[in-house]
Coordinates of C-alpha atoms in Angstrom, one line a residue:
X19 CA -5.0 -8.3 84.2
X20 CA -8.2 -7.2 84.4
X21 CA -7.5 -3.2 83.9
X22 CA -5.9 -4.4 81.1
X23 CA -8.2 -6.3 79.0
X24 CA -10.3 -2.9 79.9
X25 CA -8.1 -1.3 78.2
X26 CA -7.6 -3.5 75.4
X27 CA -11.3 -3.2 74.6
X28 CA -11.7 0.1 75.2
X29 CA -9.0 0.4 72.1
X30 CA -10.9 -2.0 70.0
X31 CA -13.9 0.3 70.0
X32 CA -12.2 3.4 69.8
X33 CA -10.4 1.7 66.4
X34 CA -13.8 0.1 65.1
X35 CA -15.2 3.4 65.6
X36 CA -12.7 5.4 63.4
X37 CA -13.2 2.5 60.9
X38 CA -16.8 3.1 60.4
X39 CA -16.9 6.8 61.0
X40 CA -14.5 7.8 58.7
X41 CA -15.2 8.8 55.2
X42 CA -15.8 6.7 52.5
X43 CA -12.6 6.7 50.2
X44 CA -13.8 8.4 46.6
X45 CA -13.8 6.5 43.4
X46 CA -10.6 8.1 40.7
X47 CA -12.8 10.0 38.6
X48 CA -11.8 9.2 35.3
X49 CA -11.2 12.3 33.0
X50 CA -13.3 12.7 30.1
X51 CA -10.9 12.6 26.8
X52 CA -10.9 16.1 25.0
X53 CA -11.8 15.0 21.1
X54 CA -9.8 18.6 20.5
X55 CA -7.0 16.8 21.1
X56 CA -8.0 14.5 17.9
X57 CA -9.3 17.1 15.8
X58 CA -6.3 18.9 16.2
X59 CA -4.4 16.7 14.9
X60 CA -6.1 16.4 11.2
X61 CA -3.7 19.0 10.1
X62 CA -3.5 21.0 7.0
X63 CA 0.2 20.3 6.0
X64 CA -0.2 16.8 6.1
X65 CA -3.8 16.5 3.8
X66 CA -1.7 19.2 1.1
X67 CA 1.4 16.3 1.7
X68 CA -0.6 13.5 0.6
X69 CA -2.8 14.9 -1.9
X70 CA 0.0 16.8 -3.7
X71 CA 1.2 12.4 -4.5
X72 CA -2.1 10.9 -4.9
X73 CA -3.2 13.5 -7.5
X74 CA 0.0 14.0 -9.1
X75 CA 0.8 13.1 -13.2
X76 CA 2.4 10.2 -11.5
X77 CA -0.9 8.5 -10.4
X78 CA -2.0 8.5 -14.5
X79 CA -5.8 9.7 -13.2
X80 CA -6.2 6.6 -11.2
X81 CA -8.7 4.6 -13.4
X82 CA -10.2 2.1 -12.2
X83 CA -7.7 -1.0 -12.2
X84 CA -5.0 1.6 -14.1
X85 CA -1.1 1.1 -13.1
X86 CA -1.5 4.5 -11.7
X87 CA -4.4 3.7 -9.6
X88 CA -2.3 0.7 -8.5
X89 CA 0.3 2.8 -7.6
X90 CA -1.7 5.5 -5.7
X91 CA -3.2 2.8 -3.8
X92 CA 0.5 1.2 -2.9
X93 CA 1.5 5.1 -1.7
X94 CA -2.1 4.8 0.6
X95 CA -1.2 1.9 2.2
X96 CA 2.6 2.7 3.3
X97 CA 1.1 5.4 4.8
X98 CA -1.0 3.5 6.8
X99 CA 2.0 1.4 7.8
X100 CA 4.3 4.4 8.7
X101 CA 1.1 5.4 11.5
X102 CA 1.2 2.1 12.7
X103 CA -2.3 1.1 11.3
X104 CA -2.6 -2.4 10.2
X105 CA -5.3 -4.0 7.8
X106 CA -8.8 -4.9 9.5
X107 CA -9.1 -8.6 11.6
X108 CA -9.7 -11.2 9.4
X109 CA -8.1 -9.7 5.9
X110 CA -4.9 -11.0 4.7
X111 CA -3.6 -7.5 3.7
X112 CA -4.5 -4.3 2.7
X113 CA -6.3 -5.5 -0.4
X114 CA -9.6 -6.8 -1.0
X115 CA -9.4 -8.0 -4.5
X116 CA -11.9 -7.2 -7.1
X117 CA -12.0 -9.8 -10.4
X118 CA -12.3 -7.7 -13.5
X119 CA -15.3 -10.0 -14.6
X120 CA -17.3 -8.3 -11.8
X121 CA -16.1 -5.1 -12.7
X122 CA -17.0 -5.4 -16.2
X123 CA -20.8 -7.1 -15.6
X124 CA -22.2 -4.5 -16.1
X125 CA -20.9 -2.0 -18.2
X126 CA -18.4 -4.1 -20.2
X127 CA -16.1 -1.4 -20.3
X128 CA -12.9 -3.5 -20.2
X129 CA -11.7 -2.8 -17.2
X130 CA -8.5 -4.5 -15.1
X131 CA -8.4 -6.5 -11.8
X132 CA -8.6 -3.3 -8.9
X133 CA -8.2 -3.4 -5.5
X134 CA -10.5 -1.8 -2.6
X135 CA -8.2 -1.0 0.2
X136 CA -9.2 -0.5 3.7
X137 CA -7.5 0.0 7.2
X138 CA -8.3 -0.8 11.0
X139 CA -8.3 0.4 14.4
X140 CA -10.2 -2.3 16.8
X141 CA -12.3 -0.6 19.3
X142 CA -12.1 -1.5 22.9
X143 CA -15.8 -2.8 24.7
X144 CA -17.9 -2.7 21.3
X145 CA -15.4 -3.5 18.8
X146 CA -17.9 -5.9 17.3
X147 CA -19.6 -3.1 15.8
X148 CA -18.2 -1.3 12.5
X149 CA -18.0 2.3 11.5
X150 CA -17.0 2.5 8.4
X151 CA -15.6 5.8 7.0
X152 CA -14.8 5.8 3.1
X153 CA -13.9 7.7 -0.1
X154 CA -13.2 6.6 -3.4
X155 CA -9.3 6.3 -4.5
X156 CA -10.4 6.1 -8.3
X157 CA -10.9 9.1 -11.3
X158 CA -11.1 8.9 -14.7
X159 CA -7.5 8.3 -16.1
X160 CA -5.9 9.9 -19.1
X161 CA -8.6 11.7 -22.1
X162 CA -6.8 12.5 -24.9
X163 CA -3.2 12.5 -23.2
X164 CA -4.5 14.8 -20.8
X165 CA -3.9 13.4 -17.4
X166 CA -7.4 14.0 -15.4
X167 CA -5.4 14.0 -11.7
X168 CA -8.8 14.2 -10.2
X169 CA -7.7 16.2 -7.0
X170 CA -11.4 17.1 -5.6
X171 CA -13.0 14.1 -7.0
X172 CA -11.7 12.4 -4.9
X173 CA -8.0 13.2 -3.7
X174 CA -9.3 14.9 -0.9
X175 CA -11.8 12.5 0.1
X176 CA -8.8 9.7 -0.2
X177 CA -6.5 12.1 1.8
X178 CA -9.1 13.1 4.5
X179 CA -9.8 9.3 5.8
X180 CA -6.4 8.6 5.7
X181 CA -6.1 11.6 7.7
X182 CA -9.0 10.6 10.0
X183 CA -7.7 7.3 10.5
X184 CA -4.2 8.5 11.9
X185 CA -6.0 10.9 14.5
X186 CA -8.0 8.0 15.7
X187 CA -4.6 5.9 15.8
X188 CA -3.5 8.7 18.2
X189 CA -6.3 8.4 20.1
X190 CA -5.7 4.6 20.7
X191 CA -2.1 4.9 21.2
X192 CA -2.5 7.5 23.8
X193 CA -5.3 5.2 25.3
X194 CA -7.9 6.4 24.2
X195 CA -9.5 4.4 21.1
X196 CA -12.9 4.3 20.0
X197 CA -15.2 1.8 22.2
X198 CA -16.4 0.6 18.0
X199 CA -13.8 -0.6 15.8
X200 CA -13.2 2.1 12.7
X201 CA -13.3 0.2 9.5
X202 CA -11.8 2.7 6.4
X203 CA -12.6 1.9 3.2
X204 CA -10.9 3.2 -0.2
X205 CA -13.1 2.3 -2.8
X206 CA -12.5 1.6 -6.2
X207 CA -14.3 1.7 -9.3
X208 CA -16.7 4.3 -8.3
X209 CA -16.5 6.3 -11.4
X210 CA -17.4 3.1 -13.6
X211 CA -20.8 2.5 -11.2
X212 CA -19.8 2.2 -7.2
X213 CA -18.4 -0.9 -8.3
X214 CA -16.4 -1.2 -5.3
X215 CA -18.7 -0.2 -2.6
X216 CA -21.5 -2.7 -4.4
X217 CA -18.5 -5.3 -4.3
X218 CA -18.1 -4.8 -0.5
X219 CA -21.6 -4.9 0.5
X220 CA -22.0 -7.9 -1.2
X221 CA -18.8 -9.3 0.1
X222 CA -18.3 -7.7 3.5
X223 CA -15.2 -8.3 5.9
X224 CA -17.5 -8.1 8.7
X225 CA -21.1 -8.8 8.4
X226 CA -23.4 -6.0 7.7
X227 CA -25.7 -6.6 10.8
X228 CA -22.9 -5.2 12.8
X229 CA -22.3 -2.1 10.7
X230 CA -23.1 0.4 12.6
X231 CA -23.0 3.1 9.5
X232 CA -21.1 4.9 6.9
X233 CA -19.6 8.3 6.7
X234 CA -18.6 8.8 3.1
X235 CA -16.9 11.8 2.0
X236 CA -16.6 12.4 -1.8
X237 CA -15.5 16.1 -2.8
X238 CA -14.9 18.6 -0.1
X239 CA -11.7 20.4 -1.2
X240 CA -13.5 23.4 -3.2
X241 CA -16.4 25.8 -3.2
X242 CA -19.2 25.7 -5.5
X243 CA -21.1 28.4 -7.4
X244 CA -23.7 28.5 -4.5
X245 CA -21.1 29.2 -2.1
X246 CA -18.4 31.9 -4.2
X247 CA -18.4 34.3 -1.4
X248 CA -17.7 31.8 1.4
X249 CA -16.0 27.9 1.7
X250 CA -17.2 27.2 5.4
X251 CA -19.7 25.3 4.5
X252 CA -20.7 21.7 3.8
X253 CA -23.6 20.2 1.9
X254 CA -24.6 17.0 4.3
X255 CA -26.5 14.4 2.3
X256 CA -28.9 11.3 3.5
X257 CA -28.0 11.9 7.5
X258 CA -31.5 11.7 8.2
X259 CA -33.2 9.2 5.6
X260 CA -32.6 5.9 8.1
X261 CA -31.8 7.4 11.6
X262 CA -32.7 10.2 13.8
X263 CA -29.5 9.8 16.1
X264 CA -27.2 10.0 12.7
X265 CA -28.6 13.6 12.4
X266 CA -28.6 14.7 15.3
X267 CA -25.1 13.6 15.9
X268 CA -24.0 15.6 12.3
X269 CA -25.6 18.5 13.6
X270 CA -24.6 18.4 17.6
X271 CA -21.1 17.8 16.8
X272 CA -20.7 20.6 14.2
X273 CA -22.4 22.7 16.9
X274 CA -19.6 22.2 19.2
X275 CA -16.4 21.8 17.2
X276 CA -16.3 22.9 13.4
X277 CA -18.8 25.3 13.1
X278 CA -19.6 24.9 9.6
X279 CA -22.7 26.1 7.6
X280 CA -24.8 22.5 6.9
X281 CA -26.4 23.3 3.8
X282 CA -28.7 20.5 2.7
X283 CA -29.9 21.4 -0.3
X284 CA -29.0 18.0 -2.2
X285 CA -30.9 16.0 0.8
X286 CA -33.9 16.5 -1.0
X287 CA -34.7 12.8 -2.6
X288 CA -36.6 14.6 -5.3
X289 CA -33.4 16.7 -5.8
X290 CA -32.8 16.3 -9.5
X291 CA -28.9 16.2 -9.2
X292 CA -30.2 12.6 -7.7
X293 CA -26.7 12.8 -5.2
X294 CA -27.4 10.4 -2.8
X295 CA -27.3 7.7 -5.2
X296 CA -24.4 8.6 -6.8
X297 CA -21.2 7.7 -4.7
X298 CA -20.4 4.9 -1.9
X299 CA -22.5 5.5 0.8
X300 CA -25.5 4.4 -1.0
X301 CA -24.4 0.6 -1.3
X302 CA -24.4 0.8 2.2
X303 CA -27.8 2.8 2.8
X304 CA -29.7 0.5 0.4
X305 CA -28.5 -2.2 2.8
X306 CA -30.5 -0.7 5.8
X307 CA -27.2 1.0 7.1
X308 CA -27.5 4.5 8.3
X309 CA -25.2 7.0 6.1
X310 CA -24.2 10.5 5.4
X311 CA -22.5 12.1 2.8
X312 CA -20.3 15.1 2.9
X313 CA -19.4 17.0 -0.4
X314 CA -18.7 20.4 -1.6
X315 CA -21.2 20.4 -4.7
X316 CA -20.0 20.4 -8.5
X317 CA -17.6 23.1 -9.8
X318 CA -16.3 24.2 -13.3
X319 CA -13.3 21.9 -12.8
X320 CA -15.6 18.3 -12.3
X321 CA -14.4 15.9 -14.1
X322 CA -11.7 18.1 -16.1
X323 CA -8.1 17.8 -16.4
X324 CA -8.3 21.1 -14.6
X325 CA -9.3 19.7 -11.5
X326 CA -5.9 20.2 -10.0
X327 CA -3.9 20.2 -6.4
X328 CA -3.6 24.1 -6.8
X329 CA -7.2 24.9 -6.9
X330 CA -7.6 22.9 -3.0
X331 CA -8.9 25.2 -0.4
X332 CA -6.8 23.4 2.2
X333 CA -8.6 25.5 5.2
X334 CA -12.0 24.2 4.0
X335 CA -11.0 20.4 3.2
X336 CA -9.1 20.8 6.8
X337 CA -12.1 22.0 8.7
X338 CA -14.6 19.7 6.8
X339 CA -12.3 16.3 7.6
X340 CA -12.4 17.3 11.2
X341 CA -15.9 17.7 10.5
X342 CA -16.4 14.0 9.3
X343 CA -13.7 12.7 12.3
X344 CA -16.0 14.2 14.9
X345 CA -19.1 12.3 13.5
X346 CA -17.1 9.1 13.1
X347 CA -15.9 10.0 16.6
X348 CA -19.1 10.2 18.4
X349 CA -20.9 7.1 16.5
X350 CA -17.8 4.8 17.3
X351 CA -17.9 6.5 21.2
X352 CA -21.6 6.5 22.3
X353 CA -23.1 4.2 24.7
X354 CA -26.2 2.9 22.3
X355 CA -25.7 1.4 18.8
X356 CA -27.5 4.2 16.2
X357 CA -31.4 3.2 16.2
X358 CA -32.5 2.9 12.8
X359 CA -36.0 4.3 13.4
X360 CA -36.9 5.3 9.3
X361 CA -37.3 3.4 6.0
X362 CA -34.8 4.9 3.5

């Protein structure tokens, strides 16, 4: 008995020594998720598919509360349906409804009921925070009988967040969506006045405390007379007027993904041409919420009925919506909220 219990201890220590001798079992590293993946995905055969209906004859020139408008923004939404995006926490349906009276305040211009539309993808740990990314659905409607399609301003703004909205759906669907929750906005009545920008900020879904910022693109499917000998560019607007960390986040990520020429010549406040206070982003950035602005600068086409699907560089309105998915990308992904270290 006693040899035994010798042994019986003797295998007891031997066991307790492996236990605390042995290596320390390593955490799974998690794998960091390749954005290429997501960027890769913003595609130039689906931004040409969408804007060749948005700014077709069929959508009347979208004015502001128009049938056509109506219509283009019925087309927007079963898209967002067909990726499996639904309409933001809180919201009824795609529509937040604007009253013609409100419209009309200002300007009197006789305008219908309209309709921003917007679109969610809940984030994961921070999803109390809002990005939003928008563009204005509206134009100018028929001059004249001349059907002003309006496929720069802003077809290709309205057809590259709908673009940057499905990418980020991928992301969440292959289990990776954004830690902030991606809010996208289609704006109406911006050619009458940023009426529906103003209406939103007034009326937000979510309360602008949490909104983290705004990445509005208006105009990035053409070259301007600045540019005529090259389209890899983009003119970036009001990234640094509130925050630090929004610029340095439009200029890391273009470092190392689109490679784009950031020409800010219109960032100037005393720029004449007055920009930043011209489309949605500044109902957000007179609010205290950090905002950029990504457009292509004027052409001979603005506001013409020549402002048509064929004259879209679809490489540079490609390249520039990844552009504007990789800032809304890192925003929605970083660790600290944007710090808000400037007075606008």
């Amino acid at each position: 008995m006693k040899s035994n219990n010798i042994k019986i201890t003797t295998l007891l220590l031997v066991s307790l020594l492996t236990i605390h001798c042995a290596p320390p079992k390593s955490k799974p590293t998690v794998q960091p998720v390749d954005i290429n993946n997501y960027i890769g995905a913003i595609s130039q055969e689906s931004l040409k598919a969408n804007l060749t209906v948005i700014a077709s004859d069929e959508m009347e020139g979208r004015d502001t509360g128009s049938p056509g408008q109506k219509k283009a923004g019925r087309y927007l939404i079963e898209q967002y349906k067909k990726y499996g995006i639904s309409y933001p926490t809180g919201a009824t349906d795609y529509y937040q409804h604007i009253p013609a009276a409100y419209l009309n305040a200002k300007y009197n211009e006789n305008l219908a009921d309209s309709e921003n539309i917007w679109a969610f993808i809940e984030g994961t740990d921070k999803k109390d925070e809002i990005v939003v990314i928008s563009a204005h659905y509206d134009h100018v409607g028929i001059k004249k009988g001349e059907v002003y399609n309006g496929a720069d301003d802003d077809g290709s703004g309205t057809v590259a967040i709908l673009e940057i909205a499905k990418a980020f759906q991928k992301a969440k669907n292959e289990g990776h969506g954004p830690r902030r929750s991606i809010l996208i906005l289609h704006m109406t009545g911006e050619e009458h006045g940023l009426h529906g920008s103003r209406f939103y900020s007034e009326n937000p879904l979510f309360p602008l405390k949490n909104t983290v910022a705004d990445v509005n693109i208006d105009m990035i499917g053409r070259r301007d007379n600045f540019h005529n000998d090259n389209n890899n560019y983009v003119y970036v607007i009001g990234s640094d007027y509130l925050s630090t960390d929004l610029y340095t986040i439009c200029e890391n990520v273009n470092q190392k993904y689109t490679h784009l020429t950031l020409d800010y010549k219109y960032n100037d406040k005393k720029d004449p041409n007055r920009f930043y206070y011209r489309s949605d982003h500044y109902n957000f950035g007179k609010n205290g919420i950090p905002a950029v602005f990504l457009f292509n600068g004027t052409h001979a086409d603005y506001h013409k009925a020549t402002d048509e699907v064929s004259k879209i560089e679809f490489d540079a309105l490609t390249k520039r919506t990844q552009y504007g998915f990789a800032i809304a990308w890192e925003i929605a992904n970083r660790e600290n909220k944007l710090v808000v270290d400037k007075s606008d």
